[in-house]
Coordinates of C-alpha atoms and ligand atoms in Angstrom, one line a residue:
X8 CA -3.6 54.9 -111.8
X9 CA -6.8 53.8 -113.4
X10 CA -8.1 57.6 -113.2
X11 CA -4.8 58.8 -114.4
X12 CA -4.9 56.6 -117.6
X13 CA -8.3 57.8 -118.3
X14 CA -7.3 61.5 -117.9
X15 CA -4.5 60.8 -120.5
X16 CA -6.8 58.9 -123.1
X17 CA -9.4 61.8 -122.6
X18 CA -6.8 64.8 -123.2
X19 CA -5.5 62.5 -126.3
X20 CA -9.0 62.4 -127.8
X21 CA -9.6 66.1 -127.5
X22 CA -6.4 66.6 -129.4
X23 CA -7.1 64.1 -132.0
X24 CA -11.1 65.3 -132.0
X25 CA -9.6 68.4 -134.0
X26 CA -5.9 67.7 -135.5
X27 CA -7.2 64.6 -137.6
X28 CA -10.4 66.2 -139.4
X29 CA -8.2 69.1 -140.0
X30 CA -5.1 67.4 -141.6
X31 CA -7.5 65.2 -143.6
X32 CA -9.3 68.4 -144.8
X33 CA -5.8 70.2 -145.7
X34 CA -4.5 66.9 -147.4
X35 CA -7.9 66.5 -149.5
X36 CA -7.9 70.5 -150.5
X37 CA -4.3 70.0 -151.5
X38 CA -4.9 66.9 -153.0
X39 CA -7.7 68.5 -154.8
X40 CA -5.8 71.2 -156.1
X41 CA -2.9 69.4 -157.6
X42 CA -4.7 66.7 -159.3
X43 CA -7.4 69.4 -161.3
X44 CA -4.1 71.8 -161.5
X45 CA -1.9 69.5 -163.3
X46 CA -4.6 68.5 -166.1
X47 CA -5.5 71.7 -167.8
X48 CA -5.2 74.9 -165.1
X49 CA -6.9 75.6 -162.2
X50 CA -10.9 75.9 -162.8
X51 CA -13.0 76.2 -159.9
X52 CA -15.4 74.1 -161.7
X53 CA -18.3 71.7 -160.5
X54 CA -15.7 68.4 -160.4
X55 CA -13.2 70.5 -158.4
X56 CA -16.2 72.3 -156.1
X57 CA -17.7 68.9 -155.7
X58 CA -14.8 66.8 -154.8
X59 CA -13.2 69.2 -152.4
X60 CA -16.6 69.8 -150.6
X61 CA -16.7 65.7 -150.4
X62 CA -13.4 64.6 -149.5
X63 CA -12.1 68.1 -147.9
X64 CA -15.0 69.2 -145.9
X65 CA -17.7 66.6 -145.4
X66 CA -15.0 63.3 -144.7
X67 CA -13.2 65.2 -142.2
X68 CA -16.6 66.2 -140.4
X69 CA -17.9 63.0 -140.2
X70 CA -14.3 61.7 -138.6
X71 CA -14.4 64.7 -136.3
X72 CA -18.1 63.8 -135.1
X73 CA -16.9 60.1 -134.6
X74 CA -14.0 61.1 -132.5
X75 CA -16.1 63.5 -130.7
X76 CA -18.8 60.8 -130.0
X77 CA -16.2 58.2 -128.5
X78 CA -15.1 61.4 -126.4
X79 CA -17.9 61.6 -124.7
X80 CA -18.3 58.1 -123.9
X81 CA -15.1 58.3 -122.2
X82 CA -16.0 61.2 -120.2
X83 CA -19.0 59.3 -119.3
X84 CA -17.0 56.2 -118.2
X85 CA -14.3 58.8 -116.5
X86 CA -17.6 60.2 -114.2
X87 CA -19.0 56.7 -113.4
X88 CA -15.3 55.3 -112.5
X89 CA -14.9 58.2 -110.4
X90 CA -18.0 57.7 -108.8
X91 CA -17.3 54.2 -108.2
X92 CA -13.7 55.4 -106.6
X93 CA -15.5 57.8 -104.1
X94 CA -18.4 55.0 -102.9
X95 CA -15.7 52.5 -102.6
X96 CA -13.4 54.7 -100.3
X97 CA -16.6 55.9 -98.3
X98 CA -17.4 52.2 -97.9
X99 CA -14.0 51.5 -96.9
X100 CA -14.5 53.6 -94.3
X101 CA -17.7 52.7 -93.1
X102 CA -16.4 49.3 -92.5
X103 CA -13.2 50.2 -91.0
X104 CA -15.4 52.6 -88.5
X105 CA -18.2 49.6 -87.9
X106 CA -15.5 46.9 -87.2
X107 CA -13.8 49.4 -84.6
X108 CA -16.8 49.9 -82.9
X109 CA -18.1 45.7 -83.2
X110 CA -14.6 45.1 -81.4
X111 CA -15.1 47.8 -79.0
X112 CA -18.7 46.1 -78.3
X113 CA -16.9 42.8 -78.2
X114 CA -14.7 43.7 -75.5
X115 CA -17.6 45.2 -73.4
X116 CA -19.6 42.0 -73.6
X117 CA -17.1 40.1 -72.8
X118 CA -16.3 42.1 -69.7
X119 CA -19.8 42.0 -68.9
X120 CA -20.1 38.0 -69.6
X121 CA -17.0 37.8 -67.2
X122 CA -18.6 39.8 -64.2
X123 CA -22.1 37.7 -64.9
X124 CA -19.9 34.5 -64.8
X125 CA -18.4 35.8 -61.6
X126 CA -21.3 36.8 -60.1
X127 CA -23.2 33.7 -60.7
X128 CA -20.1 31.7 -59.5
X129 CA -20.2 34.0 -55.8
X130 CA -24.3 32.8 -55.8
X131 CA -23.7 29.4 -56.3
X132 CA -21.0 29.9 -53.8
X133 CA -23.0 31.4 -51.6
X134 CA -26.3 29.3 -52.0
X135 CA -24.2 26.3 -51.3
X136 CA -22.5 27.7 -47.9
X137 CA -26.1 28.5 -46.6
X138 CA -27.4 25.1 -47.4
X139 CA -24.8 23.4 -46.1
X140 CA -24.8 25.4 -42.9
X141 CA -28.6 24.7 -42.7
X142 CA -28.0 20.8 -43.2
X143 CA -26.2 20.1 -39.9
X144 CA -29.0 21.6 -37.8
X145 CA -31.7 20.1 -40.0
X146 CA -30.4 16.6 -39.3
X147 CA -30.2 17.0 -35.4
X148 CA -33.6 18.8 -35.5
X149 CA -35.1 15.8 -37.8
X150 CA -33.5 13.4 -35.1
X151 CA -34.8 15.1 -32.1
X152 CA -38.3 15.2 -33.6
X153 CA -38.1 11.4 -34.4
X154 CA -37.1 10.4 -31.1
X155 CA -39.9 12.8 -29.6
X156 CA -42.2 11.3 -31.5
X157 CA -41.4 7.8 -30.8
X158 CA -42.3 8.2 -27.3
X159 CA -44.9 10.4 -27.8
X160 CA -48.0 7.9 -27.0
X161 CA -48.5 9.9 -23.4
X162 CA -48.8 13.6 -24.9
X163 CA -52.4 14.9 -25.4
X164 CA -53.4 14.4 -28.8
X165 CA -52.9 18.1 -30.2
X166 CA -49.0 17.9 -28.7
X167 CA -48.4 15.2 -30.7
X168 CA -50.2 16.4 -34.1
X169 CA -48.3 19.4 -33.6
X170 CA -45.0 17.3 -33.4
X171 CA -46.3 15.4 -36.5
X172 CA -46.6 18.8 -38.6
X173 CA -43.1 19.9 -37.2
X174 CA -41.7 16.9 -38.6
X175 CA -43.5 16.8 -41.8
X176 CA -42.1 20.8 -42.3
X177 CA -38.8 19.8 -41.0
X178 CA -38.6 16.8 -43.7
X179 CA -39.9 19.3 -46.5
X180 CA -37.0 21.9 -45.2
X181 CA -34.6 19.2 -45.4
X182 CA -35.6 18.1 -49.1
X183 CA -35.4 21.6 -50.2
X184 CA -31.9 22.3 -48.6
X185 CA -30.8 19.1 -50.1
X186 CA -32.1 19.9 -53.6
X187 CA -30.8 23.4 -53.6
X188 CA -27.3 21.7 -52.7
X189 CA -27.3 19.0 -55.2
X190 CA -28.5 21.8 -58.2
X191 CA -26.0 24.2 -57.3
X192 CA -23.2 21.3 -57.2
X193 CA -24.3 20.5 -60.5
X194 CA -24.3 23.9 -61.8
X195 CA -20.9 24.6 -60.6
X196 CA -19.6 21.1 -62.2
X197 CA -19.0 19.7 -59.1
X198 CA -21.5 16.6 -58.7
X199 CA -19.4 13.3 -59.7
X200 CA -20.8 10.8 -61.4
X201 CA -19.4 7.2 -61.2
X202 CA -21.1 5.9 -64.3
X203 CA -20.9 1.9 -64.7
X204 CA -23.5 -1.0 -65.7
X205 CA -26.8 0.0 -63.7
X206 CA -29.5 -2.8 -63.0
X207 CA -33.0 -1.4 -63.6
X208 CA -35.4 -3.1 -61.8
X209 CA -34.3 -2.9 -58.6
X210 CA -33.6 0.9 -59.0
X211 CA -37.6 0.9 -59.9
X212 CA -38.6 -1.1 -56.9
X213 CA -36.5 0.5 -54.2
X214 CA -37.4 3.9 -55.5
X215 CA -41.3 3.0 -55.3
X216 CA -40.9 1.3 -51.9
X217 CA -39.1 4.9 -50.6
X218 CA -41.3 7.1 -52.6
X219 CA -44.8 5.8 -52.4
X220 CA -44.4 2.7 -49.9
X221 CA -47.4 0.7 -50.3
X222 CA -49.9 3.9 -50.3
X223 CA -50.5 3.8 -54.0
X224 CA -51.7 1.5 -56.8
X225 CA -49.1 0.5 -59.1
X226 CA -49.4 -0.7 -62.7
X227 CA -46.5 -2.8 -63.5
X228 CA -45.6 -3.4 -67.0
X229 CA -41.9 -4.6 -67.4
X230 CA -40.4 -7.2 -69.5
X231 CA -38.8 -10.2 -68.2
X232 CA -35.4 -9.2 -69.1
X233 CA -33.9 -5.7 -69.1
X234 CA -30.6 -4.7 -69.8
X235 CA -28.4 -2.7 -67.8
X236 CA -28.0 1.0 -68.4
X237 CA -24.6 2.7 -68.6
X238 CA -25.4 5.3 -65.5
X239 CA -24.6 6.5 -62.2
X240 CA -27.0 4.4 -59.9
X241 CA -27.5 6.9 -57.3
X242 CA -28.1 9.9 -59.6
X243 CA -30.3 7.4 -61.8
X244 CA -32.5 6.5 -59.2
X245 CA -32.6 10.1 -58.1
X246 CA -34.7 11.0 -61.3
X247 CA -36.7 7.8 -60.8
X248 CA -37.7 9.2 -57.9
X249 CA -38.2 12.6 -58.6
X250 CA -41.1 11.3 -61.3
X251 CA -42.6 9.1 -59.1
X252 CA -42.6 11.9 -56.2
X253 CA -44.6 14.1 -59.5
X254 CA -46.7 11.4 -60.1
X255 CA -48.0 11.0 -56.7
X256 CA -48.1 14.8 -56.0
X257 CA -49.9 15.5 -59.2
X258 CA -52.5 12.7 -59.7
X259 CA -55.7 11.5 -57.3
X260 CA -54.6 9.0 -54.8
X261 CA -57.1 6.6 -56.0
X262 CA -55.8 6.1 -59.5
X263 CA -53.1 4.2 -60.3
X264 CA -49.4 5.0 -61.5
X265 CA -48.2 3.1 -64.3
X266 CA -44.7 2.1 -64.5
X267 CA -43.7 0.7 -68.0
X268 CA -40.1 -0.4 -69.2
X269 CA -39.2 -0.8 -72.9
X270 CA -35.9 -1.9 -74.5
X271 CA -35.4 -0.5 -78.3
X272 CA -32.9 0.8 -80.6
X273 CA -29.9 0.5 -77.8
X274 CA -31.9 2.1 -75.1
X275 CA -34.0 1.3 -72.1
X276 CA -36.7 3.2 -71.4
X277 CA -38.4 4.0 -67.9
X278 CA -42.1 5.6 -68.4
X279 CA -43.8 7.1 -65.4
X280 CA -47.3 7.6 -66.2
X281 CA -50.5 9.0 -64.2
X282 CA -53.8 9.8 -64.3
X283 CA -53.8 13.5 -62.8
X284 CA -54.8 16.9 -64.6
X285 CA -52.1 16.4 -67.1
X286 CA -49.7 19.5 -68.3
X287 CA -50.9 21.9 -71.2
X288 CA -48.9 21.8 -74.7
X289 CA -47.5 25.5 -74.0
X290 CA -45.9 24.1 -70.1
X291 CA -43.9 21.1 -72.1
X292 CA -40.8 23.2 -72.4
X293 CA -41.5 25.6 -69.4
X294 CA -41.5 23.0 -66.5
X295 CA -38.4 21.7 -67.2
X296 CA -36.6 25.0 -66.7
X297 CA -35.6 26.0 -63.2
X298 CA -38.3 27.3 -60.2
X299 CA -41.1 26.9 -62.9
X300 CA -44.2 25.5 -61.6
X301 CA -47.0 24.5 -63.7
X302 CA -49.8 25.8 -60.8
X303 CA -49.0 29.1 -58.3
X304 CA -52.5 29.1 -56.7
X305 CA -53.0 28.6 -52.7
X306 CA -54.1 25.2 -53.4
X307 CA -51.2 23.8 -55.7
X308 CA -49.2 21.4 -53.9
X309 CA -45.9 21.9 -52.1
X310 CA -43.0 22.4 -54.1
X311 CA -40.3 25.1 -55.9
X312 CA -40.3 23.9 -59.3
X313 CA -36.8 22.6 -59.0
X314 CA -37.8 18.6 -59.5
X315 CA -37.7 18.2 -63.1
X316 CA -34.8 21.0 -63.8
X317 CA -32.6 18.8 -61.5
X318 CA -34.3 15.6 -62.9
X319 CA -33.5 16.6 -66.6
X320 CA -30.1 18.1 -65.9
X321 CA -29.0 14.9 -64.2
X322 CA -30.5 12.8 -67.3
X323 CA -28.5 14.4 -69.7
X324 CA -25.2 14.6 -67.8
X325 CA -25.4 10.7 -68.3
X326 CA -26.5 11.0 -72.1
X327 CA -29.7 10.2 -71.7
X328 CA -33.0 12.0 -72.2
X329 CA -35.8 13.0 -70.4
X330 CA -39.4 13.8 -72.1
X331 CA -42.8 14.3 -71.6
X332 CA -46.3 13.2 -73.3
X333 CA -49.4 15.1 -72.4
X334 CA -52.7 14.4 -72.6
X335 CA -52.0 10.3 -72.4
X336 CA -55.5 9.3 -72.0
X337 CA -59.1 10.1 -73.7
X338 CA -60.6 11.1 -70.2
X339 CA -61.2 15.1 -70.3
X340 CA -60.7 15.6 -66.8
X341 CA -57.5 13.2 -66.2
X342 CA -56.1 13.4 -69.5
X343 CA -52.4 12.5 -67.1
X344 CA -49.0 12.8 -68.4
X345 CA -45.9 10.4 -68.7
X346 CA -42.4 11.0 -68.0
X347 CA -39.9 8.7 -69.9
X348 CA -36.3 8.4 -69.3
X349 CA -33.9 7.1 -72.2
X350 CA -31.0 6.1 -71.4
X351 CA -28.0 4.2 -73.2
X352 CA -27.8 0.3 -72.7
X353 CA -24.4 -0.5 -71.2
X354 CA -22.4 -2.3 -74.2
X355 CA -21.3 -5.9 -73.6
X356 CA -22.8 -6.6 -70.0
X357 CA -25.1 -9.8 -69.5
X358 CA -28.7 -9.0 -69.4
X359 CA -30.5 -8.4 -66.4
X360 CA -32.8 -11.2 -65.2
X361 CA -35.8 -9.7 -63.7
X362 CA -38.8 -12.0 -62.2
X363 CA -41.9 -10.1 -62.2
Ligands
ADP9 P1 -42.5 21.4 -58.3 O1 -43.3 19.5 -58.3 O2 -41.6 21.2 -56.8 O3 -43.2 22.4 -58.6 P2 -41.0 20.1 -60.7 O4 -39.7 20.6 -61.3 O5 -41.3 18.7 -60.2 O6 -41.3 20.8 -59.5 O7 -42.4 20.3 -61.7 C1 -42.9 21.3 -62.3 C2 -44.3 21.6 -62.6 O8 -44.6 20.7 -63.5 C3 -45.2 21.2 -61.6 O9 -45.1 22.4 -60.4 C4 -46.2 20.9 -62.0 O10 -46.9 21.8 -62.4 C5 -45.7 20.4 -63.5 N1 -45.6 18.4 -63.3 C6 -44.8 17.9 -62.8 N2 -45.2 16.7 -62.9 C7 -46.4 16.5 -63.2 C8 -47.2 15.6 -63.3 N3 -46.9 14.1 -63.4 N4 -48.7 15.9 -63.6 C9 -49.0 17.2 -63.8 N5 -48.3 17.9 -63.6 C10 -46.7 17.8 -63.1

């Protein structure tokens, strides 16, 4: 539409460029003829010739040049408009083409995503099934070994040691299977959380008793009053146990493990600190990932790199935060690590009294 309008304007100017100056020239010439002829007969004198040249030739020529100049401007505008129009069409075509290809890619990605999710579900189901099937025979094996060990005083020392090693390995395997089961349940969203007010100190003491017994020196730093947190008691203790197990595993047996509880800003923080070799800054995030281990050498303590991954997931599922600081001590050979569980205080619950 716009282009057609310009075409007309261009055509009009083309006509005007010649008709207006011609009309002016003829009119001026006739006017001069009449003016000079009426007075005293027509003489081609200086006045007649001069006025005819000025009004009949130069004037129309100037008007003609101005119209020609305007015409050029319109031609330039028309060319620019045509160019913009073509570019617009090309752009629209490209956008349509890209949108179509993006839609196609989107469909393919959704399909791939769906397939991956299905594969992941199948993997979780498989792991869960295998772990489940392994748990029952392992429980029988553990029970049998325990009974055998109870009446093993009469056995030769070598046989007794073998039984003890079998017992340790079987316990390790049981714990591995249990962790795998828990992780696959958590990932499949099948782990249930019974949230409610949870008293802190009994949980810490129980976890210490189960994981460390009296083997390790513990430095306690607990306030006399700790409000309960809003959590799932079993899973919360599981996190504390994981941290204690790691502190035990990754720090020298003769060094103490420090347990500190702080209450601030509506949260209760449990910190488990050790005097071990610490964790390099570049590993601070990685060790919370699935199957990530700090050391992979032969001499590294046994493990599967699932403990912290599981602990973090459990903490977050209860609206808590699991964080790490390392180094925490000035000793170069034993900079240590401190893991902190931060959980919200259970609202409107009476303060728990703890007598250290
Ligand atoms: P695992 O102990 O089975 O390897 P975790 O997920 O519990 O798995 O820990 C991941 C890694 O984090 C460990 O391999 C270890 O390198 C590092 N780590 C965890 N806790 C400590 C700690 N208290 N001191 C030093 N390193 C630790």
